[in-house]
Structures are given as structure tokens and as C-alpha cells.
CSV table of C-alpha atoms and ligand atoms in Angstrom, one decimal:
chain,number,residue,atom,x,y,z
A,1,UNK,CA,14.1,48.4,35.3
A,2,UNK,CA,14.9,51.9,37.2
A,3,UNK,CA,15.3,55.0,35.3
A,4,UNK,CA,19.2,56.5,35.7
A,5,UNK,CA,19.8,60.2,36.0
A,6,UNK,CA,22.1,61.4,33.1
A,7,UNK,CA,25.7,61.4,34.5
A,8,UNK,CA,26.6,64.7,32.7
A,9,UNK,CA,25.2,68.3,32.2
A,10,UNK,CA,25.7,70.1,29.0
A,11,UNK,CA,27.1,73.6,27.9
A,12,UNK,CA,26.8,75.4,24.6
A,13,UNK,CA,29.9,74.8,22.9
A,14,UNK,CA,31.9,78.1,23.1
A,15,UNK,CA,31.3,80.8,20.4
A,16,UNK,CA,35.4,80.7,19.7
A,17,UNK,CA,35.4,77.0,19.3
A,18,UNK,CA,32.5,77.6,16.6
A,19,UNK,CA,34.3,80.3,15.1
A,20,UNK,CA,37.4,78.3,14.7
A,21,UNK,CA,35.4,75.5,12.9
A,22,UNK,CA,33.9,78.0,10.5
A,23,UNK,CA,37.4,79.6,9.7
A,24,UNK,CA,38.3,76.2,8.4
A,25,UNK,CA,35.3,75.5,6.5
A,26,UNK,CA,32.3,74.2,8.5
A,27,UNK,CA,29.2,75.8,7.5
A,28,UNK,CA,27.1,73.8,10.1
A,29,UNK,CA,24.7,76.2,11.4
A,30,UNK,CA,22.7,74.4,14.3
A,31,UNK,CA,23.8,75.0,17.8
A,32,UNK,CA,25.9,72.3,19.2
A,33,UNK,CA,26.1,71.2,22.8
A,34,UNK,CA,28.8,69.4,24.8
A,35,UNK,CA,28.7,67.3,27.9
A,36,UNK,CA,30.3,68.4,31.2
A,37,UNK,CA,32.4,66.2,31.8
A,38,UNK,CA,33.5,64.8,28.7
A,39,UNK,CA,33.2,67.5,26.2
A,40,UNK,CA,31.6,65.1,23.9
A,41,UNK,CA,29.6,67.3,21.2
A,42,UNK,CA,26.3,66.8,20.2
A,43,UNK,CA,23.8,68.8,18.2
A,44,UNK,CA,21.3,70.5,20.4
A,45,UNK,CA,18.3,68.1,19.0
A,46,UNK,CA,19.9,65.5,21.5
A,47,UNK,CA,18.8,67.6,24.6
A,48,UNK,CA,15.1,66.7,24.2
A,49,UNK,CA,15.7,63.2,23.8
A,50,UNK,CA,18.8,62.5,26.2
A,51,UNK,CA,16.9,60.9,28.9
A,52,UNK,CA,15.0,58.7,26.7
A,53,UNK,CA,18.0,57.7,24.9
A,54,UNK,CA,20.0,57.1,28.1
A,55,UNK,CA,17.2,55.1,29.4
A,56,UNK,CA,16.6,52.9,26.6
A,57,UNK,CA,16.1,49.5,27.9
A,58,UNK,CA,18.1,46.6,26.3
A,59,UNK,CA,17.0,43.2,26.6
A,60,UNK,CA,19.3,40.0,26.9
A,61,UNK,CA,18.4,38.9,23.4
A,62,UNK,CA,19.7,42.3,21.9
A,63,UNK,CA,22.8,42.9,19.9
A,64,UNK,CA,24.4,46.3,20.2
A,65,UNK,CA,27.1,47.5,17.8
A,66,UNK,CA,28.9,50.7,19.1
A,67,UNK,CA,31.5,52.7,17.2
A,68,UNK,CA,33.1,56.2,16.6
A,69,UNK,CA,31.5,57.6,13.3
A,70,UNK,CA,33.2,56.2,10.2
A,71,UNK,CA,34.9,53.1,11.8
A,72,UNK,CA,32.9,50.6,9.6
A,73,UNK,CA,29.8,50.5,11.6
A,74,UNK,CA,27.5,49.6,8.3
A,75,UNK,CA,29.8,46.7,7.4
A,76,UNK,CA,29.8,45.6,10.9
A,77,UNK,CA,26.1,46.1,11.2
A,78,UNK,CA,25.3,44.3,8.1
A,79,UNK,CA,27.7,41.3,9.0
A,80,UNK,CA,25.9,41.0,12.4
A,81,UNK,CA,22.6,41.3,11.2
A,82,UNK,CA,23.4,38.2,8.7
A,83,UNK,CA,24.9,36.2,11.3
A,84,UNK,CA,21.6,36.7,13.4
A,85,UNK,CA,19.5,36.0,10.4
A,86,UNK,CA,21.2,33.7,8.4
A,87,UNK,CA,18.2,31.8,6.9
A,88,UNK,CA,16.9,35.2,5.8
A,89,UNK,CA,19.4,36.6,3.7
A,90,UNK,CA,17.1,37.5,0.8
A,91,UNK,CA,15.7,40.1,3.2
A,92,UNK,CA,19.1,42.3,2.4
A,93,UNK,CA,17.6,42.6,-1.0
A,94,UNK,CA,14.4,43.8,0.1
A,95,UNK,CA,15.1,46.5,2.7
A,96,UNK,CA,18.4,48.5,3.6
A,97,UNK,CA,19.8,48.0,7.0
A,98,UNK,CA,17.7,50.8,8.7
A,99,UNK,CA,14.9,48.8,7.8
A,100,UNK,CA,16.2,45.5,9.4
A,101,UNK,CA,18.2,47.1,12.5
A,102,UNK,CA,17.7,50.1,14.7
A,103,UNK,CA,20.0,53.1,14.7
A,104,UNK,CA,19.2,54.6,18.3
A,105,UNK,CA,20.8,58.1,17.6
A,106,UNK,CA,18.9,58.7,14.4
A,107,UNK,CA,16.4,60.7,16.1
A,108,UNK,CA,18.6,63.7,17.0
A,109,UNK,CA,21.7,62.8,14.3
A,110,UNK,CA,19.6,63.7,11.4
A,111,UNK,CA,16.1,64.9,10.2
A,112,UNK,CA,14.1,61.5,10.4
A,113,UNK,CA,13.7,60.3,6.7
A,114,UNK,CA,10.1,60.0,5.6
A,115,UNK,CA,10.1,56.1,5.1
A,116,UNK,CA,11.0,55.9,9.0
A,117,UNK,CA,8.0,58.3,9.8
A,118,UNK,CA,5.6,56.4,7.6
A,119,UNK,CA,6.5,53.0,9.3
A,120,UNK,CA,6.4,54.8,12.7
A,121,UNK,CA,2.7,56.3,11.9
A,122,UNK,CA,1.7,52.6,10.6
A,123,UNK,CA,3.1,50.6,13.5
A,124,UNK,CA,2.5,53.0,16.5
A,125,UNK,CA,-0.5,55.3,15.4
A,126,UNK,CA,-0.9,56.8,19.0
A,127,UNK,CA,2.6,57.5,19.5
A,128,UNK,CA,4.3,60.9,19.5
A,129,UNK,CA,7.1,61.5,17.2
A,130,UNK,CA,8.9,64.2,19.1
A,131,UNK,CA,9.4,61.3,22.0
A,132,UNK,CA,11.7,59.7,19.5
A,133,UNK,CA,10.7,57.9,16.1
A,134,UNK,CA,13.4,55.2,16.0
A,135,UNK,CA,13.5,54.9,19.8
A,136,UNK,CA,10.0,53.8,20.1
A,137,UNK,CA,9.9,51.6,16.8
A,138,UNK,CA,12.9,49.7,18.5
A,139,UNK,CA,10.9,49.6,22.0
A,140,UNK,CA,8.1,48.0,20.0
A,141,UNK,CA,10.2,45.3,18.1
A,142,UNK,CA,9.4,42.0,19.9
A,143,UNK,CA,12.1,40.0,18.4
A,144,UNK,CA,15.8,39.9,18.9
A,145,UNK,CA,17.1,43.4,17.6
A,146,UNK,CA,20.2,44.4,16.4
A,147,UNK,CA,20.7,48.1,17.5
A,148,UNK,CA,23.6,50.5,16.9
A,149,UNK,CA,24.8,53.5,18.3
A,150,UNK,CA,27.8,56.2,17.8
A,151,UNK,CA,27.6,57.3,21.6
A,152,UNK,CA,30.3,56.7,23.8
A,153,UNK,CA,29.6,54.2,26.6
A,154,UNK,CA,29.2,57.4,29.1
A,155,UNK,CA,26.0,58.3,27.3
A,156,UNK,CA,24.4,54.9,27.0
A,157,UNK,CA,22.4,53.1,29.8
A,158,UNK,CA,24.8,51.7,32.3
A,159,UNK,CA,22.7,48.5,32.4
A,160,UNK,CA,23.7,47.8,28.7
A,161,UNK,CA,27.0,45.8,29.2
A,162,UNK,CA,25.4,43.6,31.8
A,163,UNK,CA,22.0,43.0,29.8
A,164,UNK,CA,23.1,42.0,26.4
A,165,UNK,CA,25.9,41.1,24.0
A,166,UNK,CA,28.0,44.2,22.8
A,167,UNK,CA,30.3,44.6,19.6
A,168,UNK,CA,32.6,47.8,19.8
A,169,UNK,CA,34.2,48.5,16.2
A,170,UNK,CA,37.5,50.7,16.4
A,171,UNK,CA,39.2,51.8,13.1
A,172,UNK,CA,42.5,53.8,13.2
A,173,UNK,CA,42.2,57.6,13.6
A,174,UNK,CA,43.9,58.5,10.3
A,175,UNK,CA,41.5,56.6,8.1
A,176,UNK,CA,38.6,57.6,10.3
A,177,UNK,CA,39.7,61.4,9.8
A,178,UNK,CA,40.0,60.7,5.9
A,179,UNK,CA,36.5,59.0,5.8
A,180,UNK,CA,34.8,61.5,7.9
A,181,UNK,CA,36.5,64.3,5.6
A,182,UNK,CA,34.8,62.7,2.6
A,183,UNK,CA,31.5,62.0,4.2
A,184,UNK,CA,31.1,65.5,5.5
A,185,UNK,CA,32.3,67.1,2.3
A,186,UNK,CA,29.4,65.4,0.8
A,187,UNK,CA,26.7,65.6,3.2
A,188,UNK,CA,23.9,68.1,3.3
A,189,UNK,CA,21.9,69.0,6.4
A,190,UNK,CA,18.5,70.4,5.7
A,191,UNK,CA,19.7,71.2,2.3
A,192,UNK,CA,22.8,72.9,3.1
A,193,UNK,CA,26.3,71.6,2.6
A,194,UNK,CA,27.8,70.7,6.0
A,195,UNK,CA,31.6,71.5,5.2
A,196,UNK,CA,33.4,73.1,2.3
A,197,UNK,CA,37.0,73.1,3.4
A,198,UNK,CA,40.5,71.6,2.5
A,199,UNK,CA,41.5,68.2,3.9
A,200,UNK,CA,44.3,69.6,6.1
A,201,UNK,CA,41.9,72.2,7.7
A,202,UNK,CA,39.3,69.4,8.6
A,203,UNK,CA,42.2,67.3,10.1
A,204,UNK,CA,43.1,70.2,12.3
A,205,UNK,CA,39.4,70.3,13.5
A,206,UNK,CA,39.4,66.4,13.9
A,207,UNK,CA,42.6,66.8,16.3
A,208,UNK,CA,41.0,69.8,17.9
A,209,UNK,CA,38.3,67.2,19.7
A,210,UNK,CA,35.7,69.6,19.3
A,211,UNK,CA,33.5,69.0,16.3
A,212,UNK,CA,30.3,66.8,16.5
A,213,UNK,CA,30.6,63.2,18.0
A,214,UNK,CA,34.3,64.2,19.2
A,215,UNK,CA,36.4,63.4,21.0
A,216,UNK,CA,37.7,60.4,19.3
A,217,UNK,CA,40.1,59.2,21.8
A,218,UNK,CA,37.5,59.5,24.8
A,219,UNK,CA,35.4,57.4,23.0
A,220,UNK,CA,37.8,54.6,22.4
A,221,UNK,CA,39.1,54.7,25.8
A,222,UNK,CA,35.8,54.0,27.5
A,223,UNK,CA,35.2,50.9,25.4
A,224,UNK,CA,38.9,49.9,25.9
A,225,UNK,CA,38.5,50.3,29.6
A,226,UNK,CA,35.8,47.7,29.5
A,227,UNK,CA,37.4,45.3,27.1
A,228,UNK,CA,37.7,42.5,29.7
A,229,UNK,CA,33.8,42.8,30.3
A,230,UNK,CA,32.5,39.2,29.1
A,231,UNK,CA,29.8,40.8,27.0
A,232,UNK,CA,32.0,43.1,25.0
A,233,UNK,CA,33.8,42.1,22.1
A,234,UNK,CA,36.2,44.6,20.3
A,235,UNK,CA,36.9,44.4,16.8
A,236,UNK,CA,39.0,46.2,14.5
A,237,UNK,CA,38.4,47.5,11.1
A,238,UNK,CA,41.9,46.8,9.8
A,239,UNK,CA,41.5,43.2,11.2
A,240,UNK,CA,38.4,42.7,9.4
A,241,UNK,CA,39.9,43.9,6.1
A,242,UNK,CA,43.0,41.6,6.7
A,243,UNK,CA,41.1,38.4,8.0
A,244,UNK,CA,37.5,38.7,7.7
A,245,UNK,CA,36.6,34.9,8.2
A,246,UNK,CA,38.9,35.2,11.4
A,247,UNK,CA,36.9,37.9,12.9
A,248,UNK,CA,33.7,36.2,12.1
A,249,UNK,CA,34.8,33.1,13.8
A,250,UNK,CA,35.5,35.2,17.0
A,251,UNK,CA,32.0,37.0,16.5
A,252,UNK,CA,30.4,33.5,16.1
A,253,UNK,CA,31.7,32.7,19.6
A,254,UNK,CA,30.8,35.9,21.3
A,255,UNK,CA,27.1,36.0,20.1
A,256,UNK,CA,26.9,32.2,20.2
A,257,UNK,CA,25.4,32.1,16.9
A,258,UNK,CA,26.9,28.6,16.2
A,259,UNK,CA,27.1,29.0,12.5
A,260,UNK,CA,29.3,26.7,10.4
A,261,UNK,CA,32.4,27.9,8.3
A,262,UNK,CA,30.1,27.6,5.2
A,263,UNK,CA,27.5,29.9,6.6
A,264,UNK,CA,30.2,32.2,7.9
A,265,UNK,CA,31.4,32.3,4.3
A,266,UNK,CA,27.8,33.5,2.9
A,267,UNK,CA,28.0,36.3,5.9
A,268,UNK,CA,31.1,37.6,4.3
A,269,UNK,CA,30.0,37.6,1.1
A,270,UNK,CA,26.5,38.8,1.7
A,271,UNK,CA,28.3,42.3,3.4
A,272,UNK,CA,31.3,42.4,1.0
A,273,UNK,CA,32.1,46.1,0.0
A,274,UNK,CA,30.8,45.5,-3.6
A,275,UNK,CA,27.6,43.6,-2.5
A,276,UNK,CA,26.6,46.5,-0.3
A,277,UNK,CA,27.5,49.3,-2.9
A,278,UNK,CA,25.5,47.4,-5.6
A,279,UNK,CA,22.4,47.1,-3.1
A,280,UNK,CA,22.8,50.6,-2.2
A,281,UNK,CA,22.5,51.7,-6.0
A,282,UNK,CA,18.7,50.1,-5.5
A,283,UNK,CA,18.0,51.0,-1.8
A,284,UNK,CA,20.2,54.2,-0.8
A,285,UNK,CA,21.1,54.0,2.8
A,286,UNK,CA,21.7,57.5,3.3
A,287,UNK,CA,19.9,60.2,1.2
A,288,UNK,CA,21.8,63.3,2.7
A,289,UNK,CA,25.0,62.6,1.1
A,290,UNK,CA,25.9,63.2,-2.6
A,291,UNK,CA,27.0,60.2,-4.2
A,292,UNK,CA,27.7,56.7,-2.7
A,293,UNK,CA,28.0,55.9,1.2
A,294,UNK,CA,30.6,53.2,0.1
A,295,UNK,CA,33.5,55.0,-0.8
A,296,UNK,CA,36.9,53.0,-0.8
A,297,UNK,CA,36.5,50.9,1.9
A,298,UNK,CA,40.3,50.2,2.4
A,299,UNK,CA,42.8,50.7,4.9
A,300,UNK,CA,45.7,53.3,4.6
A,301,UNK,CA,44.0,55.8,2.4
A,302,UNK,CA,45.4,58.5,4.6
A,303,UNK,CA,48.8,58.3,2.9
A,304,UNK,CA,47.1,59.4,-0.5
A,305,UNK,CA,45.8,62.6,0.9
A,306,UNK,CA,47.9,63.8,3.8
A,307,UNK,CA,50.9,65.9,3.4
A,308,UNK,CA,54.2,65.0,5.2
A,309,UNK,CA,53.8,67.6,7.7
A,310,UNK,CA,50.2,67.0,8.6
A,311,UNK,CA,51.5,63.0,9.1
A,312,UNK,CA,54.1,64.4,11.4
A,313,UNK,CA,51.3,66.2,13.4
A,314,UNK,CA,48.9,63.5,13.2
A,315,UNK,CA,51.5,61.1,14.4
A,316,UNK,CA,52.5,63.3,17.5
A,317,UNK,CA,49.0,63.7,18.5
A,318,UNK,CA,48.3,59.8,18.1
A,319,UNK,CA,51.5,58.8,20.0
A,320,UNK,CA,50.5,61.2,22.8
A,321,UNK,CA,46.9,59.8,23.1
A,322,UNK,CA,47.2,56.6,22.3
A,323,UNK,CA,50.1,56.0,25.1
A,324,UNK,CA,47.5,57.3,27.8
A,325,UNK,CA,45.2,54.6,26.8
A,326,UNK,CA,47.5,51.7,25.9
A,327,UNK,CA,45.9,51.1,22.5
A,328,UNK,CA,47.7,50.4,19.1
A,329,UNK,CA,46.0,50.5,15.7
A,330,UNK,CA,47.5,49.1,12.5
A,331,UNK,CA,47.6,51.9,9.6
A,332,UNK,CA,48.3,49.6,6.5
B,401,LIG,P1,28.8,56.0,9.6
B,401,LIG,O1,29.7,56.5,10.8
B,401,LIG,O2,28.2,57.1,8.8
B,401,LIG,O3,27.9,54.9,10.1
B,401,LIG,P2,30.7,53.7,8.8
B,401,LIG,O4,29.7,52.9,8.3
B,401,LIG,O5,31.1,53.7,10.3
B,401,LIG,O6,30.1,55.2,8.7
B,401,LIG,O7,31.9,53.8,8.1
B,401,LIG,C1,32.0,54.2,6.6
B,401,LIG,C2,33.1,53.6,6.2
B,401,LIG,O8,33.2,52.2,6.0
B,401,LIG,C3,33.5,54.0,4.9
B,401,LIG,O9,34.9,54.2,4.7
B,401,LIG,P3,35.8,54.9,3.6
B,401,LIG,O10,35.3,56.3,3.5
B,401,LIG,O11,37.2,55.0,4.1
B,401,LIG,O12,35.6,54.2,2.2
B,401,LIG,C4,33.0,53.0,3.8
B,401,LIG,O13,33.4,53.0,2.7
B,401,LIG,C5,33.4,51.7,4.9
B,401,LIG,N1,32.7,50.5,4.5
B,401,LIG,C6,31.4,50.2,4.2
B,401,LIG,N2,31.0,49.0,4.0
B,401,LIG,C7,32.3,48.2,4.0
B,401,LIG,C8,32.5,47.1,3.4
B,401,LIG,N3,31.8,46.2,3.1
B,401,LIG,N4,34.1,46.7,3.5
B,401,LIG,C9,34.8,47.7,3.8
B,401,LIG,N5,34.7,48.9,4.2
B,401,LIG,C10,33.3,49.4,4.3
């Protein structure tokens, strides 16, 4: 396949934006860059791998999961993995999802965990880690792969959608904001806390669209615009909560996995919130957070934390943005 030039250039996130975030509780010290156009914010570490990440080669046997962060990616990835590996569900007890699937942004989103480096050195002794540990491990995998990414479609190989099956998980912005707040408040980067502010301040930064991996709406919009593409299936977290079997039946058709009702039930149980949480107690999936990665796993937690004033502001923001895109979310 031919290589594609990146469709964006990068600029440093302006000092006044960083100062605004600091004043609202962010302690993140690494440099951030953002795309032009799109203003999609990323850590500076992305720049070195941008070309390799953008040109990652997908195969027709791949399943790719995409999402804005905190939208239910881990749940969806476990469901997809279980559907693709129905005869090997016992592997979930032996390796966490990072050992069974590939998080393509991991090389620049977080410091690479030691266990990934060990796997990399064993499997690819001559490869260079700075060229992407996970990217190269994924490229070396021969069988059908489950890959996932939080990048917007703009920053993924333009051949991807025409090559393999893609699933995009979307979650309502209020609950994404709450989930992200709790996650970032518990997150340490190189030993340092990333956020030490109040929820209301966090929500302002979220609506300001300029922190890491933002803006949320453009991420959603890029997938929504492709919703009729035959290789793309969009799934909502709220629907998964309400009728998981219904969503699994749709996935079964999309992936052409041909699973029976009983197998789909097995899949849903294998990836239930309680099951994943109990597996996490034996095999932490994300060591950089204090406490459990699996927090509440509910729809509507926003109403337990947002003041009515913030709720009004958020509703206004949602109305304005979602009308432009033509998408509606469920909030309970
Ligand atoms: P990531 O961006 O760090 O990958 P992601 O997995 O997308 O996070 O989303 C995490 C959310 O999914 C958490 O939501 P909460 O903070 O509101 O609780 C997490 O609890 C939720 N989640 C994970 N697994 C499940 C599950 N099996 N059922 C329901 N929700 C789940």
C-alpha cells in the first residue's frame, strides 16, 4: 500500500490555553501540540510517531474499535475480542486486554509499561522501541487482530475504512465528562498527578475543547459523517447498557461472526462490569490510575455531580454542537 502524507500540520497549544487549564487544576507538565486544521490536542510525544501511526497498515481480517476516550472502549473491546475468540474465552483469565489486542495510540499516550517492552524485546529483538512498541508488535501479529484507537478518523490511515471492519463507540458527553474527570483525577503521569481540581472546573475545560484528545464533537462528527459506510458500525454506550443482547446481535451481523444466541450470551457475561472488575483485581489493566479502572459503569451519573447551573451551561453547549452534527444522545 502507498504511504499517505499526514493531512495536518501541528502547532504548540498556546500558552494562554495551558495557563487556563492550570488555573482550573491541571498539573500536566508535558508539552501539548494540536493539529491544524482540527485543533485536535495531543502530547508532543505523538509527533515522532505520527507518520508511522497514520500509515499503520490494516488488513481485511482486522477489527478496529474507535472511540472518544471514556466512551466504553474497554467494555466494547472485551466484547469484540470475545466474539472473535469464542472458543478461547479462558484466555481472558490469563492475559488482560492489552495482552490480547493492540491499543495503537499507546506508544505516545502513556509511558510504555514494562510488560509491553518485555514482549517487544522477546518477539522483535532487532526492532527499535522508539519506532513504536505497540505499532510494531501489532504489525508483527499474523492472525486476525483486534486493534483500538482513540484518534479521530482524520488521523487514521484513509485506507482503513475500505479495508477492514470498524466499530465506533459513542457515549453521551455528560457521562464522558464525568468519567474523564474521575479518571484524570486518579491518573499519574510519570508519578505526578495530572489533575487536582473540582468537577465544575474540569467540565469548563471539557467544554472549552482544548485539553488532550479534544475536541469531543469533532471526533464524533467525523465518524457520524461516515455512518452509512458499509464497513462502519456505530454503537452507543447507552444502548449497550439498555439492551446489550440487541447490540451484540447487530455486531454479529456487522462482523459476520455467525454466533448463536447462546454464544452471544456467553460473550455478554464474559465482559460484564463485575467480571471485568474481578479480573482487574488479578491483572490490573491500567497501572497509572489509583484504584479501579472500572468505576460505576452507568448512564446518567452526571446528575449526581453537576450543579443545576452547570447542567444548564452544558445543555446549551450540547444543543449548539449536536444540532450542527445532527446527532442525539440518551442521558438516562
Ligand atoms: P478509556 O478511554 O480509558 O479507554 P473507556 O474504556 O472508553 O476508557 O471508558 C471507561 C468507562 O467505561 C468507565 O465509565 P465510568 O467512569 O462512568 O464508570 C468504565 O466504568 C466503563 N466500563 C468499563 N467496562 C464496563 C462494562 N463492562 N459495563 C459498563 N461500563 C463499563
